[in-house]
């Protein structure tokens, strides 16, 4: 079968607005679209590929970046990874 993964990019505004834990997750997020949701991972492209390095064929990987224009804050960036992979 095919697996779909949806994760957050380190380009997300929320990635740099909280406390980074020893395991790499970010908690106490103060800015962006993920305020108040708990501790999350924000991955770079290399980190995202590493998640699928063993036992997976990556069929597609897209980094989707959007800006919240309605809020009037062009610095409010939502960035996520969308990965489709197949188990080897």
Coordinates of N, CA and C in Angstrom, one line a residue:
X1 N 0.8 -1.2 0.0 CA 0.0 0.0 0.0 C 0.8 1.3 0.0
X2 N 0.2 2.3 -0.1 CA 0.8 3.7 -0.1 C 0.5 4.4 1.2
X3 N 1.5 5.1 1.7 CA 1.4 5.8 2.9 C 1.5 7.3 2.7
X4 N 0.6 8.1 3.3 CA 0.6 9.5 3.2 C 1.0 10.1 4.6
X5 N 2.0 11.0 4.6 CA 2.5 11.7 5.8 C 2.3 13.2 5.7
X6 N 1.9 13.8 6.8 CA 1.7 15.2 6.8 C 2.4 15.7 8.1
X7 N 3.5 16.5 7.9 CA 4.3 17.0 9.0 C 4.6 18.5 8.8
X8 N 5.1 19.1 9.8 CA 5.4 20.5 9.8 C 6.9 20.8 9.4
X9 N 7.1 21.8 8.6 CA 8.4 22.2 8.1 C 9.0 23.2 9.1
X10 N 10.4 23.2 9.2 CA 11.1 24.1 10.0 C 11.0 25.6 9.5
X11 N 10.3 25.8 8.4 CA 10.1 27.1 7.9 C 8.8 27.8 8.4
X12 N 8.1 27.0 9.2 CA 6.8 27.4 9.8 C 7.1 28.5 10.9
X13 N 6.3 29.5 10.9 CA 6.5 30.6 11.9 C 6.5 30.0 13.4
X14 N 5.7 29.0 13.6 CA 5.6 28.5 15.0 C 6.9 27.7 15.4
X15 N 7.7 27.3 14.4 CA 8.9 26.5 14.7 C 9.9 27.2 15.6
X16 N 10.0 28.5 15.4 CA 11.0 29.3 16.1 C 10.4 30.2 17.2
X17 N 9.2 29.9 17.7 CA 8.6 30.8 18.6 C 8.3 30.1 20.0
X18 N 8.9 28.9 20.2 CA 8.7 28.2 21.5 C 10.0 27.7 22.1
X19 N 9.8 26.8 23.0 CA 11.0 26.2 23.7 C 11.3 24.9 23.0
X20 N 12.6 24.7 22.6 CA 13.0 23.5 22.0 C 13.4 22.5 23.0
X21 N 12.8 21.3 23.0 CA 13.1 20.3 24.0 C 14.3 19.4 23.5
X22 N 14.8 18.6 24.4 CA 16.0 17.8 24.2 C 15.8 16.8 23.0
X23 N 14.5 16.4 22.8 CA 14.3 15.5 21.7 C 14.0 16.2 20.4
X24 N 14.1 17.5 20.4 CA 13.9 18.2 19.1 C 12.5 18.8 18.9
X25 N 11.6 18.4 19.7 CA 10.2 19.0 19.6 C 10.2 20.4 20.1
X26 N 9.2 21.2 19.7 CA 9.0 22.6 20.2 C 7.7 22.6 21.0
X27 N 7.8 23.2 22.2 CA 6.6 23.4 23.0 C 6.4 24.8 23.4
X28 N 5.3 25.2 24.0 CA 5.0 26.5 24.4 C 5.1 27.5 23.2
X29 N 4.5 27.1 22.1 CA 4.5 27.9 20.9 C 3.8 29.2 21.1
X30 N 4.4 30.3 20.7 CA 3.9 31.6 21.0 C 3.4 32.4 19.7
X31 N 3.8 31.9 18.5 CA 3.4 32.6 17.3 C 3.0 31.6 16.2
X32 N 2.3 32.1 15.2 CA 1.9 31.2 14.1 C 0.6 30.5 14.3
X33 N 0.3 29.6 13.4 CA -1.0 28.9 13.4 C -1.1 27.8 14.4
X34 N 0.0 27.5 15.1 CA 0.0 26.3 16.0 C 0.2 26.7 17.5
X35 N -0.3 27.8 17.8 CA -0.2 28.3 19.2 C -1.2 27.4 20.0
X36 N -0.7 26.9 21.2 CA -1.5 26.1 22.1 C -1.8 24.7 21.7
X37 N -1.0 24.1 20.8 CA -1.3 22.7 20.4 C -0.4 21.7 21.0
X38 N 0.5 22.1 21.8 CA 1.4 21.1 22.5 C 2.8 21.1 21.8
X39 N 3.5 20.0 22.1 CA 4.9 19.9 21.6 C 4.8 19.2 20.2
X40 N 5.5 19.8 19.2 CA 5.5 19.4 17.9 C 6.9 19.3 17.3
X41 N 7.1 18.5 16.2 CA 8.4 18.5 15.5 C 8.2 19.4 14.2
X42 N 9.3 20.1 13.9 CA 9.4 20.9 12.7 C 10.6 20.5 12.0
X43 N 10.5 19.8 10.9 CA 11.6 19.1 10.2 C 12.1 19.9 9.0
X44 N 13.4 19.8 8.8 CA 14.1 20.3 7.6 C 13.9 19.3 6.5
X45 N 14.2 19.6 5.3 CA 14.1 18.7 4.2 C 14.9 17.4 4.5
X46 N 16.1 17.6 5.0 CA 17.0 16.4 5.3 C 16.4 15.5 6.4
X47 N 15.8 16.1 7.4 CA 15.2 15.4 8.5 C 14.0 14.6 7.9
X48 N 13.2 15.2 7.1 CA 12.0 14.6 6.5 C 12.4 13.4 5.7
X49 N 13.4 13.5 4.8 CA 13.9 12.4 4.0 C 14.4 11.3 4.9
X50 N 15.1 11.7 6.0 CA 15.7 10.7 6.9 C 14.6 9.8 7.5
X51 N 13.4 10.3 7.7 CA 12.3 9.5 8.3 C 11.9 8.3 7.3
X52 N 12.2 8.5 6.1 CA 11.8 7.5 5.1 C 13.0 6.8 4.5
X53 N 14.2 6.9 5.1 CA 15.4 6.4 4.5 C 15.5 4.9 4.5
X54 N 14.9 4.3 5.5 CA 15.0 2.8 5.6 C 13.7 2.2 5.3
X55 N 13.6 1.4 4.3 CA 12.4 0.6 4.0 C 11.3 1.3 3.2
X56 N 11.5 2.5 2.7 CA 10.5 3.2 2.0 C 11.0 3.7 0.7
X57 N 10.1 3.8 -0.3 CA 10.4 4.4 -1.6 C 9.5 5.7 -1.6
X58 N 10.2 6.9 -1.6 CA 9.4 8.1 -1.6 C 8.9 8.4 -3.0
X59 N 7.6 8.4 -3.1 CA 7.0 8.6 -4.4 C 6.9 10.1 -4.7
X60 N 6.6 10.9 -3.7 CA 6.6 12.4 -3.8 C 6.8 13.0 -2.4
X61 N 7.4 14.2 -2.5 CA 7.6 15.0 -1.2 C 7.5 16.4 -1.6
X62 N 6.5 17.1 -1.0 CA 6.2 18.5 -1.3 C 6.3 19.3 0.0
X63 N 6.9 20.4 -0.1 CA 6.9 21.4 1.0 C 5.9 22.5 0.6
X64 N 4.8 22.6 1.3 CA 3.7 23.5 1.0 C 3.9 24.7 2.0
X65 N 4.0 25.9 1.5 CA 4.2 27.1 2.3 C 3.2 28.1 1.9
X66 N 2.4 28.6 2.9 CA 1.4 29.5 2.7 C 1.5 30.7 3.7
X67 N 1.0 31.8 3.3 CA 1.1 33.0 4.2 C -0.3 33.5 4.5
X68 N -0.6 33.8 5.7 CA -1.9 34.3 6.2 C -2.1 35.7 5.8
X69 N -2.7 36.0 4.7 CA -2.8 37.4 4.2 C -4.0 38.1 5.0
X70 N -5.0 37.4 5.4 CA -6.1 38.0 6.1 C -5.7 38.6 7.4
X71 N -4.7 38.0 8.1 CA -4.3 38.5 9.4 C -3.6 39.9 9.3
X72 N -3.1 40.2 8.1 CA -2.3 41.4 7.9 C -0.9 41.2 8.3
X73 N -0.5 40.0 8.6 CA 0.9 39.7 9.1 C 1.5 38.8 8.1
X74 N 2.2 39.4 7.1 CA 2.9 38.6 6.0 C 4.0 37.7 6.6
X75 N 4.3 37.9 7.8 CA 5.3 37.0 8.4 C 4.7 35.8 9.0
X76 N 3.4 35.6 9.0 CA 2.8 34.4 9.6 C 2.7 33.3 8.5
X77 N 3.7 32.5 8.5 CA 3.9 31.4 7.5 C 3.5 30.1 8.1
X78 N 2.7 29.4 7.3 CA 2.3 28.0 7.6 C 3.1 27.1 6.6
X79 N 3.9 26.2 7.1 CA 4.7 25.4 6.2 C 4.6 23.9 6.7
X80 N 4.4 23.1 5.7 CA 4.2 21.6 6.0 C 4.8 20.8 4.9
X81 N 5.1 19.5 5.3 CA 5.5 18.5 4.4 C 4.4 17.6 4.0
X82 N 4.3 17.2 2.8 CA 3.3 16.2 2.3 C 4.1 15.1 1.6
X83 N 4.1 14.0 2.2 CA 4.9 12.9 1.6 C 4.0 11.7 1.3
X84 N 4.3 11.1 0.1 CA 3.7 9.9 -0.3 C 4.8 8.9 -0.5
X85 N 4.7 7.7 0.2 CA 5.7 6.7 0.2 C 5.1 5.3 0.1
X86 N 5.9 4.4 -0.4 CA 5.5 3.0 -0.5 C 6.5 2.1 0.3
X87 N 6.0 1.2 1.1 CA 6.9 0.3 1.8 C 7.6 -0.6 0.8
X88 N 8.9 -0.7 1.0 CA 9.7 -1.6 0.1 C 9.4 -3.1 0.3

